[in-house]
Amino acid sequence: MGIPDGVDGKYRFEGYKLFQFSGPNVSLADVDDPTKVRQVYQVDKQNGITKIFNWEGLSPDDNQTPTEEAYFVPELKVNGADQGIRHTFSIKEDQFASGDRRLINHKKYYFAAVAYGYNNYLEFDPTREGDPGQDRAYIESTRNIGDGENNFYTVIPRMILDRQLQAAYGEGAVITRIDGLGTGDNFLDINDETRTEIEKLIQEDIADQFGGEVTYKSGFGPINVAVFNPLEVRDGEYELTFTDDNMGNTELDAPTLWTLRSLTDAAAPVITAEKPIQDVNEQIIKDFGITVTIGQRAEPGSDPFNIASNGFRGYTEEYINPDASPWLFGIRDNLPIQTGNPVVDGQIFDFIATTNSTDADYELDPNQTLSLMGNGAFVPYYLCDWRAKESGVPYLTPAWTNSGNNNNIVRNQSSLADLNNVDIVFTSDKTKWSRCIVVESMNPAYEDAGFFSEGERNMFDPRNKPSVGKEAGPDGLPMPDGTGEGMGWFPGYAIDVETGQRLNIFFGENSVYNGTQGFGPSNGGDMMFNPSDDIFFPTPGGGVSPFNYPVGGQHFVYVTNTPYDECAFIADRFDDPSPLRKVAPLRTVTWAGMLISIPGTEMKSYADGLIPEDVIVKLRVDNSYKVAIGTGEFNGYPTYRFKLENKQALALDELAINEALQAINIVPNPYYGFSQYEDSQFENVVKISNLPQKCTVTIYSLDGKFIRKYERNELGAVPVGGNRAINRAQINPDIEWDLKNFRNIPVSSGVYLIHVAAPGLGERTLKWFGVNRQFDPSGL
């Protein structure tokens, strides 16, 4: 329909599609014919634009010719992944193969890449008077990207025999954080060396002296660095630093770029980002054989209706002993149980504020991507409900419930953006335990039912028990340490994996379950983290109240975002008559878990360290890149170092030279008038494959007559055009013999000898049998 005057009519690059062609006689004009062209990949900018439609006008009379009475239907042109622009791809399957789809070495495959643009200046509405809007939001190029006049790229899979490769496409680098915060698109996972260093400092009680350098497992760092060209990748140490126009402040001002330099080779070029981090982009660093992909991520909760995320990145439980029997179990939101009382059963574990569409908080996590992370053992404290339900039926929650509704203040002073990426380590090794406050878990519903805590303590008050040490007394209980009340030991520790900082962690227990009721569990008043497997038990007199749901003694666990100080600040504020004093420490709580032991498992004794099997719980969410001091070398600006070790291709050694000679081959052998390398019935093609760069190939008949000679002295071509991904193309790995002699006359069917002489490598002679249909069609 056209774009009106005065309206921006430019289509801007949005993404591109990668297609495979069925053969060399196909063009982009056949893109709508799936027998000739099939899409392999699609990538687009990460900007919230996904599905793009063009509107087609159809006539009521013939469904073909638009008329003034035409009606319009949307045609989906692309369903974008909205994950950012990539430039390298791994292709392992032939889209046109039947059965085994794996690519065949030395066969030619044909691909084309097509860019597309987007303009939707006004949503299309054909009933709108004046300007109906954009009926063509999508436009596609008719040319193959970046390959001049060529209609496609020809790709030949092959073995690499002129060098010994030490890396593979996609291998990640080992990243070390120097300064800054941020996750990018990654699940962060610190490596064993960093964990060992942190644990040593914990054991020496000097974890606050951690230097700020955090090293991650390969492929699990805050930025994506990957090998894309194993032939050209260069070993060395590299440094990448974020930059903006004002390096003196504490903000990453848009546009934020990055620079990459080699710390090993001072003469190597300094690479600058082509795109700001606000645009997710895979940048090819051809001089180093790697790609760098960095994209700024939004904070958790900023896109609640994103079904795939809402900031959730991952959850794992990693048992140190791979043969361990799991023991840790978390009460999930709305965990279904059957006790015979459907009223209570239906709500007792309904403790997340986002599960009711009539709730004002529903839009915080409507798809529960954050509130049902992993197995649900831990949830964001921010999402835990604290309010009385309209039904009046009580429920259990790790949130602060009190008559003053003070948790509402906590909620108003925090957000999902406060969530941190943490490892929670449960261990029987007491040298790694964390000093913590032990709080009362009993909520007001117990008091309403006639039950009272020891010393009539309220939820999040310190337990009314003497503080304990790590040693057990003759009765198996922790021995008091004479330091006051309410302090105990969490059997493990928590760390922030973005900074390596040890965090405050504490737990609660419901002292109603102290063994004085005559029935039910008795592990809720002993100052130990020893959750049982009890979820429900009946009372002798019948009836159901919150007391019937002990949930392991309600050993709720809380992780904060504050540096470890043995919970000194938290304990001081919790041990105060004024409830409002609890607001500040609860504002620092990021994660909460209602934990029990898996049915049929038991905790160890206090003397033996409580934890049956050491386990690490890893909670991961997106986090935006920010300025934050680590080592302080770069004023807190995100800076990362990485090493590429033993990835650079090596020259052939004696063994590899012999293997290279043995790999020389002629295929197919025997040849019966057809090979998979032929694109039409008018061709005869056999391939002398896996040839070195320089060699002489001579073909003889079995009786010694000269047939043909090829003199190879190949050098990979320098790509034509602008900023190409490679410095030189790979050498052609083979010679295509058309079964003709040096006079261009077809040879007869029979046995032939192929002699290959390669300077510096040696010689190899092959025997080949074939039927040439051009010379002897009756032989077929």
Tab-separated table of N, CA and C in Angstrom, residues 288-395:
chain	number	residue	atom	x	y	z
A	288	PHE	N	42.529	-13.954	16.380
A	288	PHE	CA	42.754	-14.872	17.495
A	288	PHE	C	41.998	-16.183	17.325
A	289	GLY	N	41.167	-16.282	16.278
A	289	GLY	CA	40.440	-17.525	16.034
A	289	GLY	C	39.285	-17.770	16.987
A	290	ILE	N	38.761	-16.698	17.610
A	290	ILE	CA	37.709	-16.850	18.614
A	290	ILE	C	36.545	-15.919	18.302
A	291	THR	N	35.451	-16.142	18.986
A	291	THR	CA	34.343	-15.198	18.967
A	291	THR	C	34.074	-14.734	20.392
A	292	VAL	N	33.578	-13.523	20.502
A	292	VAL	CA	33.171	-12.955	21.791
A	292	VAL	C	31.708	-12.549	21.667
A	293	THR	N	30.887	-13.052	22.577
A	293	THR	CA	29.463	-12.704	22.596
A	293	THR	C	29.126	-12.111	23.952
A	294	ILE	N	28.694	-10.866	23.940
A	294	ILE	CA	28.341	-10.183	25.184
A	294	ILE	C	27.030	-9.448	24.956
A	295	GLY	N	26.105	-9.636	25.875
A	295	GLY	CA	24.831	-8.941	25.775
A	295	GLY	C	24.326	-8.572	27.152
A	296	GLN	N	23.911	-7.335	27.304
A	296	GLN	CA	23.376	-6.891	28.582
A	296	GLN	C	22.040	-7.578	28.859
A	297	ARG	N	21.854	-8.055	30.081
A	297	ARG	CA	20.617	-8.710	30.471
A	297	ARG	C	19.832	-7.833	31.435
A	298	ALA	N	18.517	-7.943	31.357
A	298	ALA	CA	17.665	-7.228	32.306
A	298	ALA	C	17.683	-7.958	33.647
A	299	GLU	N	17.318	-7.234	34.701
A	299	GLU	CA	17.274	-7.824	36.027
A	299	GLU	C	16.061	-8.755	36.158
A	300	PRO	N	16.117	-9.726	37.075
A	300	PRO	CA	14.957	-10.595	37.294
A	300	PRO	C	13.714	-9.779	37.617
A	301	GLY	N	12.588	-10.231	37.085
A	301	GLY	CA	11.333	-9.563	37.359
A	301	GLY	C	11.009	-8.416	36.437
A	302	SER	N	11.944	-8.022	35.563
A	302	SER	CA	11.700	-6.869	34.695
A	302	SER	C	10.855	-7.242	33.484
A	303	ASP	N	10.736	-8.546	33.184
A	303	ASP	CA	9.906	-8.988	32.065
A	303	ASP	C	9.100	-10.199	32.510
A	304	PRO	N	8.142	-9.996	33.422
A	304	PRO	CA	7.462	-11.136	34.053
A	304	PRO	C	6.702	-12.027	33.092
A	305	PHE	N	6.241	-11.489	31.953
A	305	PHE	CA	5.456	-12.311	31.045
A	305	PHE	C	6.319	-12.996	29.989
A	306	ASN	N	7.627	-12.960	30.172
A	306	ASN	CA	8.527	-13.749	29.340
A	306	ASN	C	8.470	-15.181	29.854
A	307	ILE	N	7.740	-16.033	29.139
A	307	ILE	CA	7.494	-17.393	29.626
A	307	ILE	C	8.792	-18.150	29.841
A	308	ALA	N	9.775	-17.874	29.015
A	308	ALA	CA	10.998	-18.655	29.075
A	308	ALA	C	11.924	-18.240	30.201
A	309	SER	N	11.715	-17.089	30.797
A	309	SER	CA	12.757	-16.634	31.712
A	309	SER	C	12.226	-15.880	32.919
A	310	ASN	N	11.890	-14.604	32.729
A	310	ASN	CA	11.640	-13.670	33.829
A	310	ASN	C	12.871	-13.527	34.701
A	311	GLY	N	14.033	-13.799	34.125
A	311	GLY	CA	15.289	-13.673	34.857
A	311	GLY	C	15.833	-14.983	35.360
A	312	PHE	N	15.070	-16.068	35.275
A	312	PHE	CA	15.568	-17.369	35.727
A	312	PHE	C	16.664	-17.865	34.797
A	313	ARG	N	17.766	-18.322	35.388
A	313	ARG	CA	18.889	-18.828	34.605
A	313	ARG	C	19.150	-20.312	34.858
A	314	GLY	N	18.925	-20.778	36.074
A	314	GLY	CA	19.145	-22.203	36.300
A	314	GLY	C	19.154	-22.573	37.766
A	315	TYR	N	18.975	-23.852	38.029
A	315	TYR	CA	19.012	-24.409	39.378
A	315	TYR	C	19.598	-25.808	39.275
A	316	THR	N	20.590	-26.125	40.114
A	316	THR	CA	21.129	-27.483	40.157
A	316	THR	C	21.437	-27.861	41.592
A	317	GLU	N	21.399	-29.157	41.849
A	317	GLU	CA	21.897	-29.726	43.098
A	317	GLU	C	23.028	-30.671	42.729
A	318	GLU	N	24.208	-30.382	43.222
A	318	GLU	CA	25.385	-31.166	42.848
A	318	GLU	C	25.938	-31.866	44.090
A	319	TYR	N	25.749	-33.173	44.158
A	319	TYR	CA	26.305	-33.944	45.269
A	319	TYR	C	27.784	-34.194	45.004
A	320	ILE	N	28.589	-33.937	46.026
A	320	ILE	CA	30.039	-34.085	45.864
A	320	ILE	C	30.400	-35.520	45.517
A	321	ASN	N	29.744	-36.465	46.158
A	321	ASN	CA	29.916	-37.875	45.829
A	321	ASN	C	28.899	-38.230	44.755
A	322	PRO	N	29.346	-38.517	43.526
A	322	PRO	CA	28.381	-38.779	42.449
A	322	PRO	C	27.511	-39.998	42.706
A	323	ASP	N	27.937	-40.878	43.616
A	323	ASP	CA	27.152	-42.072	43.935
A	323	ASP	C	26.286	-41.871	45.175
A	324	ALA	N	26.210	-40.639	45.656
A	324	ALA	CA	25.465	-40.362	46.885
A	324	ALA	C	23.972	-40.589	46.684
A	325	SER	N	23.308	-40.980	47.757
A	325	SER	CA	21.850	-41.044	47.768
A	325	SER	C	21.329	-39.666	48.164
A	326	PRO	N	20.567	-39.004	47.308
A	326	PRO	CA	20.067	-37.657	47.643
A	326	PRO	C	19.241	-37.669	48.924
A	327	TRP	N	19.356	-36.580	49.676
A	327	TRP	CA	18.604	-36.465	50.923
A	327	TRP	C	17.830	-35.150	51.016
A	328	LEU	N	18.202	-34.148	50.221
A	328	LEU	CA	17.621	-32.817	50.351
A	328	LEU	C	16.311	-32.724	49.564
A	329	PHE	N	15.277	-32.217	50.208
A	329	PHE	CA	13.983	-32.066	49.567
A	329	PHE	C	13.403	-30.711	49.960
A	330	GLY	N	12.838	-30.008	48.976
A	330	GLY	CA	12.241	-28.705	49.251
A	330	GLY	C	10.740	-28.727	49.054
A	331	ILE	N	10.030	-28.053	49.936
A	331	ILE	CA	8.586	-27.920	49.789
A	331	ILE	C	8.301	-26.901	48.697
A	332	ARG	N	7.693	-27.367	47.624
A	332	ARG	CA	7.353	-26.487	46.511
A	332	ARG	C	6.065	-25.739	46.789
A	333	ASP	N	5.908	-24.640	46.125
A	333	ASP	CA	4.633	-23.933	46.180
A	333	ASP	C	3.526	-24.856	45.685
A	334	ASN	N	2.443	-24.930	46.458
A	334	ASN	CA	1.292	-25.774	46.117
A	334	ASN	C	1.650	-27.249	46.029
A	335	LEU	N	2.598	-27.696	46.841
A	335	LEU	CA	2.924	-29.126	46.887
A	335	LEU	C	1.650	-29.900	47.236
A	336	PRO	N	1.244	-30.827	46.386
A	336	PRO	CA	-0.008	-31.550	46.669
A	336	PRO	C	0.198	-32.638	47.716
A	337	ILE	N	-0.635	-32.663	48.729
A	337	ILE	CA	-0.621	-33.732	49.718
A	337	ILE	C	-2.058	-34.133	49.996
A	338	GLN	N	-2.246	-35.344	50.514
A	338	GLN	CA	-3.569	-35.857	50.826
A	338	GLN	C	-3.588	-36.322	52.276
A	339	THR	N	-4.368	-35.616	53.104
A	339	THR	CA	-4.460	-35.989	54.521
A	339	THR	C	-5.898	-36.223	54.955
A	340	GLY	N	-6.824	-36.055	54.044
A	340	GLY	CA	-8.222	-36.234	54.411
A	340	GLY	C	-8.928	-34.943	54.745
A	341	ASN	N	-8.200	-33.842	54.760
A	341	ASN	CA	-8.819	-32.539	55.007
A	341	ASN	C	-8.558	-31.656	53.797
A	342	PRO	N	-9.461	-31.688	52.811
A	342	PRO	CA	-9.187	-30.974	51.556
A	342	PRO	C	-9.081	-29.473	51.717
A	343	VAL	N	-9.716	-28.912	52.757
A	343	VAL	CA	-9.650	-27.462	52.935
A	343	VAL	C	-8.233	-27.025	53.259
A	344	VAL	N	-7.634	-27.690	54.236
A	344	VAL	CA	-6.264	-27.334	54.632
A	344	VAL	C	-5.265	-27.813	53.598
A	345	ASP	N	-5.436	-29.061	53.107
A	345	ASP	CA	-4.485	-29.596	52.130
A	345	ASP	C	-4.356	-28.693	50.917
A	346	GLY	N	-5.442	-28.081	50.522
A	346	GLY	CA	-5.411	-27.264	49.316
A	346	GLY	C	-4.682	-25.950	49.480
A	347	GLN	N	-4.436	-25.520	50.734
A	347	GLN	CA	-3.819	-24.212	50.918
A	347	GLN	C	-2.591	-24.215	51.810
A	348	ILE	N	-2.318	-25.308	52.488
A	348	ILE	CA	-1.254	-25.293	53.490
A	348	ILE	C	0.098	-24.939	52.874
A	349	PHE	N	0.329	-25.311	51.603
A	349	PHE	CA	1.602	-24.987	50.947
A	349	PHE	C	1.416	-24.000	49.795
A	350	ASP	N	0.365	-23.225	49.841
A	350	ASP	CA	0.154	-22.167	48.851
A	350	ASP	C	0.799	-20.889	49.396
A	351	PHE	N	2.113	-20.778	49.229
A	351	PHE	CA	2.847	-19.703	49.909
A	351	PHE	C	3.541	-18.729	48.965
A	352	ILE	N	3.292	-18.856	47.648
A	352	ILE	CA	3.871	-17.898	46.704
A	352	ILE	C	2.772	-16.943	46.254
A	353	ALA	N	3.083	-15.677	46.216
A	353	ALA	CA	2.068	-14.643	45.994
A	353	ALA	C	1.645	-14.508	44.547
A	354	THR	N	2.128	-15.359	43.662
A	354	THR	CA	1.845	-15.162	42.237
A	354	THR	C	0.969	-16.251	41.650
A	355	THR	N	0.347	-17.070	42.453
A	355	THR	CA	-0.384	-18.211	41.915
A	355	THR	C	-1.870	-17.954	41.768
A	356	ASN	N	-2.350	-16.787	42.117
A	356	ASN	CA	-3.771	-16.461	42.042
A	356	ASN	C	-3.936	-15.271	41.107
A	357	SER	N	-4.646	-15.488	40.022
A	357	SER	CA	-4.732	-14.427	39.008
A	357	SER	C	-5.506	-13.215	39.501
A	358	THR	N	-6.212	-13.350	40.602
A	358	THR	CA	-6.923	-12.188	41.149
A	358	THR	C	-6.063	-11.408	42.128
A	359	ASP	N	-4.860	-11.912	42.376
A	359	ASP	CA	-3.972	-11.277	43.342
A	359	ASP	C	-3.273	-10.089	42.691
A	360	ALA	N	-3.136	-9.022	43.417
A	360	ALA	CA	-2.469	-7.829	42.877
A	360	ALA	C	-1.015	-8.099	42.545
A	361	ASP	N	-0.421	-9.131	43.188
A	361	ASP	CA	0.986	-9.451	42.945
A	361	ASP	C	1.162	-10.451	41.810
A	362	TYR	N	0.096	-10.804	41.154
A	362	TYR	CA	0.160	-11.870	40.153
A	362	TYR	C	1.196	-11.595	39.064
A	363	GLU	N	1.331	-10.337	38.699
A	363	GLU	CA	2.197	-10.018	37.575
A	363	GLU	C	3.683	-10.073	37.923
A	364	LEU	N	4.036	-10.391	39.156
A	364	LEU	CA	5.448	-10.487	39.508
A	364	LEU	C	6.114	-11.697	38.861
A	365	ASP	N	5.420	-12.818	38.832
A	365	ASP	CA	5.986	-14.047	38.268
A	365	ASP	C	4.836	-14.934	37.790
A	366	PRO	N	4.082	-14.479	36.824
A	366	PRO	CA	2.842	-15.178	36.452
A	366	PRO	C	3.055	-16.591	35.947
A	367	ASN	N	4.203	-16.866	35.354
A	367	ASN	CA	4.473	-18.206	34.838
A	367	ASN	C	5.295	-19.050	35.806
A	368	GLN	N	5.577	-18.486	36.973
A	368	GLN	CA	6.304	-19.161	38.055
A	368	GLN	C	7.666	-19.706	37.614
A	369	THR	N	8.325	-18.979	36.703
A	369	THR	CA	9.674	-19.384	36.314
A	369	THR	C	10.660	-19.171	37.449
A	370	LEU	N	10.398	-18.199	38.318
A	370	LEU	CA	11.273	-17.963	39.471
A	370	LEU	C	10.784	-18.686	40.719
A	371	SER	N	9.475	-18.819	40.861
A	371	SER	CA	8.950	-19.411	42.092
A	371	SER	C	8.915	-20.926	42.070
A	372	LEU	N	9.203	-21.540	40.935
A	372	LEU	CA	9.333	-22.997	40.859
A	372	LEU	C	10.671	-23.363	40.226
A	373	MET	N	11.723	-22.698	40.650
A	373	MET	CA	13.058	-22.964	40.118
A	373	MET	C	13.493	-24.385	40.466
A	374	GLY	N	13.973	-25.105	39.468
A	374	GLY	CA	14.471	-26.447	39.741
A	374	GLY	C	13.425	-27.302	40.412
A	375	ASN	N	13.766	-27.862	41.561
A	375	ASN	CA	12.806	-28.684	42.288
A	375	ASN	C	12.040	-27.867	43.323
A	376	GLY	N	12.227	-26.553	43.316
A	376	GLY	CA	11.461	-25.696	44.203
A	376	GLY	C	11.964	-25.620	45.616
A	377	ALA	N	13.169	-26.161	45.897
A	377	ALA	CA	13.681	-26.142	47.265
A	377	ALA	C	13.908	-24.717	47.757
A	378	PHE	N	14.364	-23.837	46.870
A	378	PHE	CA	14.578	-22.441	47.234
A	378	PHE	C	13.785	-21.543	46.300
A	379	VAL	N	13.260	-20.477	46.861
A	379	VAL	CA	12.478	-19.512	46.100
A	379	VAL	C	12.946	-18.114	46.498
A	380	PRO	N	12.702	-17.125	45.643
A	380	PRO	CA	12.997	-15.753	46.059
A	380	PRO	C	12.148	-15.382	47.274
A	381	TYR	N	12.812	-14.905	48.324
A	381	TYR	CA	12.059	-14.494	49.512
A	381	TYR	C	11.032	-13.428	49.142
A	382	TYR	N	11.355	-12.609	48.198
A	382	TYR	CA	10.477	-11.518	47.779
A	382	TYR	C	9.105	-12.026	47.343
A	383	LEU	N	9.052	-13.241	46.793
A	383	LEU	CA	7.797	-13.785	46.286
A	383	LEU	C	6.994	-14.532	47.346
A	384	CYS	N	7.555	-14.749	48.525
A	384	CYS	CA	6.864	-15.519	49.558
A	384	CYS	C	5.746	-14.673	50.181
A	385	ASP	N	4.551	-15.241	50.213
A	385	ASP	CA	3.397	-14.506	50.732
A	385	ASP	C	3.412	-14.503	52.252
A	386	TRP	N	2.807	-13.462	52.824
A	386	TRP	CA	2.766	-13.300	54.281
A	386	TRP	C	1.380	-12.909	54.786
A	387	ARG	N	0.480	-12.643	53.871
A	387	ARG	CA	-0.816	-12.082	54.242
A	387	ARG	C	-1.838	-13.171	54.549
A	388	ALA	N	-2.779	-12.844	55.377
A	388	ALA	CA	-3.874	-13.764	55.667
A	388	ALA	C	-4.741	-13.928	54.429
A	389	LYS	N	-5.156	-15.161	54.166
A	389	LYS	CA	-5.998	-15.420	53.012
A	389	LYS	C	-7.456	-15.078	53.328
A	390	GLU	N	-8.192	-14.732	52.299
A	390	GLU	CA	-9.589	-14.380	52.493
A	390	GLU	C	-10.385	-15.528	53.092
A	391	SER	N	-9.967	-16.760	52.780
A	391	SER	CA	-10.678	-17.925	53.306
A	391	SER	C	-10.457	-18.105	54.794
A	392	GLY	N	-9.405	-17.492	55.319
A	392	GLY	CA	-9.069	-17.671	56.716
A	392	GLY	C	-8.309	-18.942	57.008
A	393	VAL	N	-8.091	-19.797	55.992
A	393	VAL	CA	-7.352	-21.041	56.187
A	393	VAL	C	-5.859	-20.719	56.316
A	394	PRO	N	-5.196	-21.225	57.355
A	394	PRO	CA	-3.773	-20.918	57.539
A	394	PRO	C	-2.910	-21.648	56.516
A	395	TYR	N	-1.715	-21.147	56.339
A	395	TYR	CA	-0.761	-21.799	55.445
A	395	TYR	C	0.633	-21.572	56.003
